[in-house]
Amino acid sequence: MRVSKKPVLYSILIGLLLMTISYFFQPLMPFQSIAHRGASALAPENTLAAFEKAIELDYIELDVRLSKDKQLVVIHDANVMRTTDGEGLIEDLTVKEIKKLDAGSWFSPAYAGERIPLLNEVLKEVSGKTGIIIEMKSPENQPGMTEILANMLNSFKPDNEIKVQSFHINEIKKFHQLAPEIPAGLLLSKHLDLFHLASYREFASFLSVHHLLLSKSFINQAELFGYEIYSWTISKQYQFADMQRLGVHGIISDDEKRIPDSIIYVLITPFLKGQDFFKTLLA
């Protein structure tokens, strides 16, 4: 006995149509643009060049690690190999050694000679121009980082807002105790229940959440506790509209939103999302 495939096909088509209609009629909420490691689609990440290109956005986001001589260096990786012409761990290199490295040629010859900046250099460069979100990279493994950052920001009088975030809960709690005037937040790659949302509110005012974990219900719950919600890291243009429809407060991305929310783009968005979904499953 043969079973007709038409009902299944019709169900899929109707489902896609309903998704498209629902997607189209949900309102697009305003959001703050947060440049991931600076304008890292346009210039080498975590450099003054990348930050300068992101000045017009609401915030730049950057990463800090401690050098061998206990200075805050703006770099994402523990090893300099990926983004410079050198090699070695940041924690094993002095600032003098780090400053000799070329941090731009890997991206483009146009940025040859770009250097890894120190945090205090970035603060001076962008003060009064845009907000800054500083991520402490592995502070639990770098003794003194949290204290050094708190002391620096307590003594720095910015003309723009500065925020600090980390995946490490205890270090963010410590940072809040040392610098209570500086907004602190948690980076999340897993779900939080209501108990944790309530308990973390004592020291965190915002949550930076992986975009695949976000839902309207989670955002509504978090807002009840007074959190701002930022999504990371948005890499596809259609995902901007997804995040706006969820109502996130900020979007962390390598590139700014450029594609207009046209009817044609809305119609093909479910197919783009489906394609990305299957790529994720097969990866």
C-alpha positions as a Markdown table, in Angstrom:
| # | Residue | x | y | z |
|---|---|---|---|---|
| 1 | Met | 0.0 | 0.0 | 0.0 |
| 2 | Arg | 1.5 | 3.3 | -1.1 |
| 3 | Val | 1.2 | 6.3 | 1.1 |
| 4 | Ser | 0.8 | 9.7 | -0.6 |
| 5 | Lys | 3.6 | 12.2 | 0.1 |
| 6 | Lys | 1.3 | 15.1 | -0.8 |
| 7 | Pro | -0.1 | 15.7 | 2.7 |
| 8 | Val | 3.4 | 15.9 | 4.2 |
| 9 | Leu | 4.6 | 18.3 | 1.4 |
| 10 | Tyr | 1.5 | 20.4 | 1.9 |
| 11 | Ser | 2.2 | 20.5 | 5.7 |
| 12 | Ile | 5.7 | 21.7 | 5.1 |
| 13 | Leu | 4.7 | 24.4 | 2.7 |
| 14 | Ile | 1.9 | 25.6 | 5.0 |
| 15 | Gly | 4.4 | 25.6 | 7.9 |
| 16 | Leu | 6.8 | 27.7 | 5.9 |
| 17 | Leu | 4.1 | 30.1 | 4.9 |
| 18 | Leu | 2.9 | 30.5 | 8.5 |
| 19 | Met | 6.5 | 31.1 | 9.6 |
| 20 | Thr | 6.9 | 33.8 | 6.9 |
| 21 | Ile | 3.6 | 35.5 | 7.8 |
| 22 | Ser | 4.4 | 35.4 | 11.5 |
| 23 | Tyr | 8.0 | 36.7 | 10.9 |
| 24 | Phe | 6.8 | 39.5 | 8.8 |
| 25 | Phe | 4.2 | 40.9 | 11.3 |
| 26 | Gln | 6.4 | 40.7 | 14.4 |
| 27 | Pro | 7.7 | 44.2 | 15.2 |
| 28 | Leu | 11.4 | 45.1 | 14.9 |
| 29 | Met | 12.6 | 46.4 | 18.2 |
| 30 | Pro | 15.4 | 49.0 | 18.5 |
| 31 | Phe | 18.8 | 47.7 | 19.7 |
| 32 | Gln | 22.3 | 48.9 | 20.6 |
| 33 | Ser | 25.0 | 48.0 | 18.1 |
| 34 | Ile | 28.0 | 46.4 | 19.7 |
| 35 | Ala | 31.1 | 45.9 | 17.5 |
| 36 | His | 32.6 | 42.5 | 18.2 |
| 37 | Arg | 36.4 | 43.0 | 18.8 |
| 38 | Gly | 35.8 | 46.3 | 17.0 |
| 39 | Ala | 34.7 | 46.4 | 13.4 |
| 40 | Ser | 36.4 | 43.0 | 12.9 |
| 41 | Ala | 34.8 | 42.5 | 9.4 |
| 42 | Leu | 36.6 | 45.6 | 8.2 |
| 43 | Ala | 39.9 | 45.7 | 10.1 |
| 44 | Pro | 42.1 | 43.3 | 12.2 |
| 45 | Glu | 40.3 | 42.4 | 15.4 |
| 46 | Asn | 41.1 | 44.0 | 18.7 |
| 47 | Thr | 43.2 | 46.7 | 17.2 |
| 48 | Leu | 43.0 | 50.5 | 17.3 |
| 49 | Ala | 42.2 | 50.4 | 13.5 |
| 50 | Ala | 39.1 | 48.1 | 14.2 |
| 51 | Phe | 38.0 | 50.3 | 17.1 |
| 52 | Glu | 38.3 | 53.5 | 15.0 |
| 53 | Lys | 36.1 | 52.0 | 12.3 |
| 54 | Ala | 33.4 | 51.2 | 14.9 |
| 55 | Ile | 33.3 | 54.6 | 16.6 |
| 56 | Glu | 29.8 | 55.4 | 15.1 |
| 57 | Leu | 28.3 | 52.4 | 16.8 |
| 58 | Asp | 26.9 | 52.3 | 20.4 |
| 59 | Tyr | 29.7 | 50.1 | 21.9 |
| 60 | Ile | 32.9 | 48.4 | 21.0 |
| 61 | Glu | 33.5 | 45.0 | 22.6 |
| 62 | Leu | 37.1 | 43.9 | 23.3 |
| 63 | Asp | 39.0 | 41.2 | 25.2 |
| 64 | Val | 41.8 | 41.6 | 27.7 |
| 65 | Arg | 44.5 | 39.3 | 29.0 |
| 66 | Leu | 47.5 | 39.8 | 31.4 |
| 67 | Ser | 51.0 | 40.1 | 30.0 |
| 68 | Lys | 54.0 | 38.6 | 31.8 |
| 69 | Asp | 54.6 | 42.0 | 33.4 |
| 70 | Lys | 51.0 | 42.2 | 34.5 |
| 71 | Gln | 49.6 | 44.7 | 32.1 |
| 72 | Leu | 46.2 | 44.5 | 30.4 |
| 73 | Val | 46.6 | 43.6 | 26.8 |
| 74 | Val | 43.8 | 43.7 | 24.3 |
| 75 | Ile | 43.7 | 40.3 | 22.5 |
| 76 | His | 41.3 | 37.4 | 22.3 |
| 77 | Asp | 43.5 | 34.3 | 22.1 |
| 78 | Ala | 45.9 | 33.1 | 24.8 |
| 79 | Asn | 48.5 | 32.6 | 22.0 |
| 80 | Val | 49.5 | 35.4 | 19.7 |
| 81 | Met | 50.0 | 33.0 | 16.7 |
| 82 | Arg | 46.6 | 33.5 | 15.0 |
| 83 | Thr | 46.6 | 37.3 | 14.9 |
| 84 | Thr | 50.2 | 38.2 | 14.7 |
| 85 | Asp | 53.5 | 37.3 | 13.0 |
| 86 | Gly | 54.8 | 35.9 | 16.3 |
| 87 | Glu | 54.2 | 33.0 | 18.6 |
| 88 | Gly | 53.9 | 32.3 | 22.3 |
| 89 | Leu | 51.5 | 32.9 | 25.1 |
| 90 | Ile | 50.5 | 36.4 | 26.2 |
| 91 | Glu | 51.2 | 35.4 | 29.8 |
| 92 | Asp | 54.8 | 34.6 | 28.9 |
| 93 | Leu | 55.5 | 37.8 | 26.9 |
| 94 | Thr | 56.3 | 41.3 | 28.2 |
| 95 | Val | 54.6 | 44.3 | 26.8 |
| 96 | Lys | 57.9 | 45.3 | 25.1 |
| 97 | Glu | 57.9 | 41.9 | 23.3 |
| 98 | Ile | 54.3 | 42.1 | 22.5 |
| 99 | Lys | 54.6 | 45.6 | 20.9 |
| 100 | Lys | 57.2 | 44.3 | 18.4 |
| 101 | Leu | 54.5 | 42.0 | 16.8 |
| 102 | Asp | 52.7 | 42.8 | 13.6 |
| 103 | Ala | 49.0 | 42.4 | 14.4 |
| 104 | Gly | 47.6 | 43.5 | 11.0 |
| 105 | Ser | 49.3 | 41.8 | 8.1 |
| 106 | Trp | 47.4 | 38.5 | 8.6 |
| 107 | Phe | 44.2 | 40.5 | 7.8 |
| 108 | Ser | 45.4 | 42.6 | 4.9 |
| 109 | Pro | 48.7 | 44.2 | 3.7 |
| 110 | Ala | 47.0 | 47.5 | 4.2 |
| 111 | Tyr | 47.2 | 47.0 | 8.0 |
| 112 | Ala | 50.9 | 45.9 | 8.1 |
| 113 | Gly | 52.5 | 47.2 | 11.2 |
| 114 | Glu | 49.3 | 47.4 | 13.3 |
| 115 | Arg | 50.2 | 46.7 | 16.9 |
| 116 | Ile | 48.4 | 44.9 | 19.8 |
| 117 | Pro | 47.1 | 47.7 | 22.0 |
| 118 | Leu | 47.1 | 47.9 | 25.8 |
| 119 | Leu | 43.7 | 48.6 | 27.4 |
| 120 | Asn | 44.8 | 52.0 | 28.7 |
| 121 | Glu | 45.7 | 53.0 | 25.1 |
| 122 | Val | 42.2 | 52.0 | 23.9 |
| 123 | Leu | 40.5 | 53.9 | 26.8 |
| 124 | Lys | 42.4 | 57.0 | 25.8 |
| 125 | Glu | 41.7 | 56.6 | 22.1 |
| 126 | Val | 37.9 | 56.1 | 22.3 |
| 127 | Ser | 37.0 | 58.1 | 25.4 |
| 128 | Gly | 34.0 | 60.3 | 24.6 |
| 129 | Lys | 33.4 | 58.6 | 21.3 |
| 130 | Thr | 31.7 | 55.3 | 22.0 |
| 131 | Gly | 30.9 | 52.9 | 24.9 |
| 132 | Ile | 33.2 | 50.0 | 25.7 |
| 133 | Ile | 32.4 | 46.4 | 26.8 |
| 134 | Ile | 35.5 | 44.7 | 28.2 |
| 135 | Glu | 35.6 | 40.9 | 28.4 |
| 136 | Met | 38.0 | 39.4 | 30.9 |
| 137 | Lys | 39.4 | 36.3 | 29.3 |
| 138 | Ser | 40.0 | 33.4 | 31.7 |
| 139 | Pro | 40.4 | 35.7 | 34.8 |
| 140 | Glu | 40.3 | 32.6 | 37.0 |
| 141 | Asn | 43.6 | 31.5 | 35.5 |
| 142 | Gln | 45.3 | 34.9 | 35.6 |
| 143 | Pro | 45.8 | 35.9 | 39.2 |
| 144 | Gly | 45.4 | 39.7 | 39.7 |
| 145 | Met | 43.5 | 40.4 | 36.5 |
| 146 | Thr | 40.2 | 41.4 | 38.1 |
| 147 | Glu | 41.9 | 43.6 | 40.7 |
| 148 | Ile | 44.1 | 45.3 | 38.1 |
| 149 | Leu | 41.1 | 46.0 | 35.8 |
| 150 | Ala | 39.0 | 47.3 | 38.7 |
| 151 | Asn | 41.7 | 49.6 | 39.9 |
| 152 | Met | 42.3 | 50.9 | 36.3 |
| 153 | Leu | 38.6 | 51.6 | 35.7 |
| 154 | Asn | 38.0 | 53.2 | 39.2 |
| 155 | Ser | 40.8 | 55.7 | 38.5 |
| 156 | Phe | 39.7 | 56.3 | 34.8 |
| 157 | Lys | 37.0 | 59.0 | 34.4 |
| 158 | Pro | 35.4 | 58.2 | 31.0 |
| 159 | Asp | 33.2 | 60.4 | 29.0 |
| 160 | Asn | 31.3 | 57.3 | 27.8 |
| 161 | Glu | 29.9 | 54.1 | 29.5 |
| 162 | Ile | 32.2 | 51.2 | 30.3 |
| 163 | Lys | 31.0 | 47.7 | 31.1 |
| 164 | Val | 32.8 | 44.5 | 32.1 |
| 165 | Gln | 31.8 | 40.9 | 31.4 |
| 166 | Ser | 33.1 | 37.4 | 31.7 |
| 167 | Phe | 32.0 | 33.8 | 31.7 |
| 168 | His | 33.4 | 33.3 | 35.2 |
| 169 | Ile | 30.8 | 34.1 | 37.8 |
| 170 | Asn | 33.0 | 34.4 | 40.8 |
| 171 | Glu | 35.4 | 36.9 | 39.1 |
| 172 | Ile | 32.4 | 39.1 | 38.0 |
| 173 | Lys | 31.2 | 39.0 | 41.5 |
| 174 | Lys | 34.6 | 40.0 | 42.7 |
| 175 | Phe | 34.8 | 42.8 | 40.1 |
| 176 | His | 31.4 | 44.2 | 41.2 |
| 177 | Gln | 32.7 | 44.3 | 44.8 |
| 178 | Leu | 35.8 | 46.2 | 43.8 |
| 179 | Ala | 34.2 | 48.5 | 41.2 |
| 180 | Pro | 30.5 | 48.7 | 42.1 |
| 181 | Glu | 30.0 | 51.8 | 39.9 |
| 182 | Ile | 31.0 | 49.9 | 36.7 |
| 183 | Pro | 28.2 | 47.8 | 35.2 |
| 184 | Ala | 29.1 | 44.1 | 35.2 |
| 185 | Gly | 27.6 | 41.2 | 33.2 |
| 186 | Leu | 27.8 | 37.5 | 32.6 |
| 187 | Leu | 28.5 | 35.8 | 29.3 |
| 188 | Leu | 26.3 | 32.7 | 28.9 |
| 189 | Ser | 26.5 | 29.6 | 26.8 |
| 190 | Lys | 23.8 | 27.7 | 28.7 |
| 191 | His | 20.3 | 28.3 | 30.0 |
| 192 | Leu | 19.7 | 29.9 | 33.3 |
| 193 | Asp | 16.7 | 29.1 | 35.5 |
| 194 | Leu | 14.7 | 31.6 | 37.6 |
| 195 | Phe | 16.8 | 30.9 | 40.8 |
| 196 | His | 20.0 | 31.8 | 39.0 |
| 197 | Leu | 18.5 | 34.8 | 37.3 |
| 198 | Ala | 17.5 | 36.1 | 40.8 |
| 199 | Ser | 20.8 | 35.3 | 42.6 |
| 200 | Tyr | 23.1 | 36.7 | 39.9 |
| 201 | Arg | 21.2 | 40.0 | 39.9 |
| 202 | Glu | 23.1 | 41.0 | 43.1 |
| 203 | Phe | 26.2 | 41.7 | 41.0 |
| 204 | Ala | 25.3 | 41.5 | 37.3 |
| 205 | Ser | 23.2 | 44.1 | 35.4 |
| 206 | Phe | 23.3 | 42.5 | 32.0 |
| 207 | Leu | 23.6 | 39.1 | 30.3 |
| 208 | Ser | 25.4 | 38.4 | 27.1 |
| 209 | Val | 23.8 | 35.2 | 25.7 |
| 210 | His | 24.6 | 33.0 | 22.7 |
| 211 | His | 21.9 | 33.8 | 20.2 |
| 212 | Leu | 20.8 | 30.1 | 19.8 |
| 213 | Leu | 19.8 | 30.1 | 23.5 |
| 214 | Leu | 17.6 | 33.1 | 23.3 |
| 215 | Ser | 13.8 | 33.1 | 23.3 |
| 216 | Lys | 11.1 | 35.6 | 23.9 |
| 217 | Ser | 10.1 | 33.9 | 27.2 |
| 218 | Phe | 13.7 | 34.0 | 28.5 |
| 219 | Ile | 14.1 | 37.6 | 27.7 |
| 220 | Asn | 10.8 | 38.4 | 29.4 |
| 221 | Gln | 11.9 | 36.6 | 32.5 |
| 222 | Ala | 15.3 | 38.3 | 32.5 |
| 223 | Glu | 13.6 | 41.7 | 32.1 |
| 224 | Leu | 11.5 | 41.1 | 35.2 |
| 225 | Phe | 14.8 | 41.0 | 37.2 |
| 226 | Gly | 16.0 | 44.2 | 35.5 |
| 227 | Tyr | 18.7 | 42.7 | 33.2 |
| 228 | Glu | 19.6 | 44.0 | 29.8 |
| 229 | Ile | 20.1 | 41.2 | 27.3 |
| 230 | Tyr | 22.8 | 41.2 | 24.6 |
| 231 | Ser | 23.1 | 38.5 | 21.9 |
| 232 | Trp | 26.4 | 37.1 | 20.6 |
| 233 | Thr | 27.8 | 36.7 | 18.1 |
| 234 | Ile | 25.6 | 37.5 | 15.1 |
| 235 | Ser | 27.2 | 36.6 | 11.8 |
| 236 | Lys | 24.3 | 36.6 | 9.3 |
| 237 | Gln | 22.3 | 39.6 | 8.3 |
| 238 | Tyr | 18.9 | 37.9 | 8.7 |
| 239 | Gln | 19.8 | 37.2 | 12.3 |
| 240 | Phe | 19.7 | 40.9 | 13.1 |
| 241 | Ala | 15.9 | 40.9 | 12.4 |
| 242 | Asp | 15.5 | 37.6 | 14.4 |
| 243 | Met | 17.1 | 39.3 | 17.5 |
| 244 | Gln | 15.1 | 42.5 | 17.0 |
| 245 | Arg | 11.9 | 40.5 | 17.0 |
| 246 | Leu | 12.9 | 38.7 | 20.2 |
| 247 | Gly | 13.5 | 42.1 | 21.8 |
| 248 | Val | 17.2 | 41.9 | 22.7 |
| 249 | His | 18.7 | 45.2 | 24.0 |
| 250 | Gly | 22.0 | 44.8 | 22.2 |
| 251 | Ile | 23.5 | 42.8 | 19.3 |
| 252 | Ile | 27.2 | 41.9 | 19.3 |
| 253 | Ser | 28.4 | 41.4 | 15.7 |
| 254 | Asp | 31.5 | 41.6 | 13.5 |
| 255 | Asp | 29.5 | 43.7 | 11.1 |
| 256 | Glu | 26.7 | 46.2 | 11.3 |
| 257 | Lys | 23.2 | 45.6 | 10.0 |
| 258 | Arg | 23.2 | 46.6 | 6.3 |
| 259 | Ile | 20.4 | 44.7 | 4.5 |
| 260 | Pro | 17.0 | 46.4 | 4.6 |
| 261 | Asp | 14.1 | 44.4 | 5.9 |
| 262 | Ser | 12.4 | 44.1 | 2.5 |
| 263 | Ile | 9.5 | 41.9 | 1.7 |
| 264 | Ile | 11.6 | 39.7 | -0.6 |
| 265 | Tyr | 14.2 | 39.3 | 2.1 |
| 266 | Val | 11.6 | 38.4 | 4.6 |
| 267 | Leu | 10.1 | 35.8 | 2.2 |
| 268 | Ile | 13.4 | 34.0 | 1.8 |
| 269 | Thr | 14.6 | 34.2 | 5.4 |
| 270 | Pro | 12.9 | 30.9 | 6.5 |
| 271 | Phe | 14.8 | 29.1 | 3.8 |
| 272 | Leu | 18.1 | 30.8 | 4.8 |
| 273 | Lys | 17.5 | 29.8 | 8.4 |
| 274 | Gly | 16.7 | 26.2 | 7.4 |
| 275 | Gln | 19.8 | 26.0 | 5.4 |
| 276 | Asp | 21.9 | 27.2 | 8.4 |
| 277 | Phe | 20.1 | 24.8 | 10.7 |
| 278 | Phe | 21.0 | 21.8 | 8.6 |
| 279 | Lys | 24.6 | 22.9 | 8.2 |
| 280 | Thr | 24.8 | 23.0 | 12.0 |
| 281 | Leu | 23.4 | 19.5 | 12.3 |
| 282 | Leu | 25.8 | 18.1 | 9.8 |
| 283 | Ala | 28.9 | 20.0 | 11.2 |
